[in-house]
mmCIF file of C-alpha atoms in Angstrom:
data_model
loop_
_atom_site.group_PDB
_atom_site.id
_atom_site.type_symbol
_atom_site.label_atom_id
_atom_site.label_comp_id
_atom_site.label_asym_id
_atom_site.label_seq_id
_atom_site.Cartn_x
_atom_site.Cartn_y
_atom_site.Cartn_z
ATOM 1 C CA UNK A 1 0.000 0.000 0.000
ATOM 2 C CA UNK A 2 1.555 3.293 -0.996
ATOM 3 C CA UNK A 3 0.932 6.116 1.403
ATOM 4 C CA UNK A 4 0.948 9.839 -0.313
ATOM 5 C CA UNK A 5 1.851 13.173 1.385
ATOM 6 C CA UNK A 6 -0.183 15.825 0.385
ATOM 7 C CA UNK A 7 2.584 19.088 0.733
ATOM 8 C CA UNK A 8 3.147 22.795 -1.195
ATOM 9 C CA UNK A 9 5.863 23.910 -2.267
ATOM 10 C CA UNK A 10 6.796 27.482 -3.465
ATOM 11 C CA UNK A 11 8.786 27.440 -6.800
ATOM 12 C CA UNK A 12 10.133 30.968 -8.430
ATOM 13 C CA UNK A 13 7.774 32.014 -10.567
ATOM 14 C CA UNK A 14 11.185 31.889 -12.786
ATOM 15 C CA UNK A 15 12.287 28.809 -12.344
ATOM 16 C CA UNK A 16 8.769 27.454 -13.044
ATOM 17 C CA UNK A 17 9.137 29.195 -16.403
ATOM 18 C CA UNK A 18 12.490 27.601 -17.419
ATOM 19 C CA UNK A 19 10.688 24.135 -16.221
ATOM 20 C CA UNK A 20 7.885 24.038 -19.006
ATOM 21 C CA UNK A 21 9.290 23.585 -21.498
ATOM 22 C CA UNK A 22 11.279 20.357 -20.477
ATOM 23 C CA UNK A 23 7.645 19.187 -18.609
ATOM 24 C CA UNK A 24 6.503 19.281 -22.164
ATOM 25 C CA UNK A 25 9.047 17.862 -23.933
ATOM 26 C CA UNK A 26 9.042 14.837 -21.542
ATOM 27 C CA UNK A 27 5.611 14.743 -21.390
ATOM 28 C CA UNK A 28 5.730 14.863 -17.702
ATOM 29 C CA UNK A 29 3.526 16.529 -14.580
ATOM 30 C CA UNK A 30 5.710 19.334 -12.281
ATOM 31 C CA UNK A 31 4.393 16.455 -10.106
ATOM 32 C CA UNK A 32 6.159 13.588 -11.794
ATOM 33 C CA UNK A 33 9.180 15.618 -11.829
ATOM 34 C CA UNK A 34 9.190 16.991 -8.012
ATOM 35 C CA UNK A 35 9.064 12.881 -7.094
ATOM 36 C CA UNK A 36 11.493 12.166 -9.842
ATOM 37 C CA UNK A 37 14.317 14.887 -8.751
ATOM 38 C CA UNK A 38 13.219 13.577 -4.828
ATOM 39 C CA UNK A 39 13.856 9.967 -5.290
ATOM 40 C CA UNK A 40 17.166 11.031 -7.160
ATOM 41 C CA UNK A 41 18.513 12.934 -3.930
ATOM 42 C CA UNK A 42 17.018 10.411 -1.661
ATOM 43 C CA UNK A 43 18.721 7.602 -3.711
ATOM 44 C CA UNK A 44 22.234 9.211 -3.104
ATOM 45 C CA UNK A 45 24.577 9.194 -0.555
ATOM 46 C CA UNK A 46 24.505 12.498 0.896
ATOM 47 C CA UNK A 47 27.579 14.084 2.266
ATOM 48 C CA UNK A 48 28.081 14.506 5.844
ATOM 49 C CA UNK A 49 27.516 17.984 7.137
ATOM 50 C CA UNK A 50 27.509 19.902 10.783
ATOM 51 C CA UNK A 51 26.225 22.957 11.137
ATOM 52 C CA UNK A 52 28.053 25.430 13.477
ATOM 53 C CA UNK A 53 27.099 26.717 16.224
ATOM 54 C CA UNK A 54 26.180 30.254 15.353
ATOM 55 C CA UNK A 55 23.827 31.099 18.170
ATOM 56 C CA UNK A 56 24.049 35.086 19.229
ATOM 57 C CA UNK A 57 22.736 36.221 22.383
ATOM 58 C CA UNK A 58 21.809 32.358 24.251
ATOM 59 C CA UNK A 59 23.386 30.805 26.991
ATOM 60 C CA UNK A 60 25.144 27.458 26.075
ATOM 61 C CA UNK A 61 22.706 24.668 27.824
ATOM 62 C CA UNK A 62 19.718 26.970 27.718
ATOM 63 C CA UNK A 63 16.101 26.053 26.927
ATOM 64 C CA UNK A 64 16.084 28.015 23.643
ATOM 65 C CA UNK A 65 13.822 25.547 21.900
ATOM 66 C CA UNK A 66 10.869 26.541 19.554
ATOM 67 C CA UNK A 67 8.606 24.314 18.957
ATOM 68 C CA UNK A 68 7.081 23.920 15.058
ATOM 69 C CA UNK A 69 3.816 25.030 16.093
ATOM 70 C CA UNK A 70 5.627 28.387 17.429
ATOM 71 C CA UNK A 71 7.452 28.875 14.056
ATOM 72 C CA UNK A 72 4.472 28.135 11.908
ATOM 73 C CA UNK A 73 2.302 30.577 13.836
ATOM 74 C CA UNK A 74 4.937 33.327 13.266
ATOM 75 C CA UNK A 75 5.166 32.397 9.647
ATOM 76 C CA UNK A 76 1.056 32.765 9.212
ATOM 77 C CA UNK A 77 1.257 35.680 11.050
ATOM 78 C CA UNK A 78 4.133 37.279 8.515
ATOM 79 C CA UNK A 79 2.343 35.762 5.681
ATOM 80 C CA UNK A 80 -0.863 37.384 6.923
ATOM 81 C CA UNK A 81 0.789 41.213 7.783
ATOM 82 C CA UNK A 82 1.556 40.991 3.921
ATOM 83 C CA UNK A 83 -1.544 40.461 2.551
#
C-alpha cells in the first residue's frame, strides 16, 4: 500500500518558467518531476555535514527551543501582515 503526502511547495515564478518547457518535452507533470528529482537525492549518498554553532545572544545549555507550532504561527502571522 503506498501512502501519499499531500505538501506545497513554493517554486520561483522563474524557475517554473524555465521548467515548461522540459515538462513538455518529456511529457511529464511538475508532479512527476518533483518525485522524480526527490527519489534522485534520496537515492544518493549524501555528504556529511555539521552545522556550526552560530547562536548570538543564548546561553550554552539553555532552553532556547521553539517548537514547530511556534514557528508556523509566526510564519502565518508574517504571511498574513503581507496580505
Amino acid at each position: 500500500m503506498h501512502i501519499h503526502m499531500r505538501t506545497t511547495v513554493d517554486i520561483p515564478d522563474a524557475l517554473l518558467e524555465r521548467a515548461r518547457p522540459l515538462l513538455a518535452a518529456r511529457q511529464m507533470t511538475l508532479k512527476a518531476l518533483v518525485v522524480d528529482a526527490l527519489e534522485r537525492l534520496v537515492g544518493t549518498e549524501a555528504p556529511s555535514f555539521k552545522l556550526r554553532d552560530a547562536a548570538v545572544g543564548y546561553a550554552r545549555g539553555a532552553d532556547n527551543e521553539v517548537s514547530n507550532d511556534e514557528v508556523n504561527r509566526a510564519v502565518d502571522e508574517l504571511n498574513e501582515r503581507a496580505r
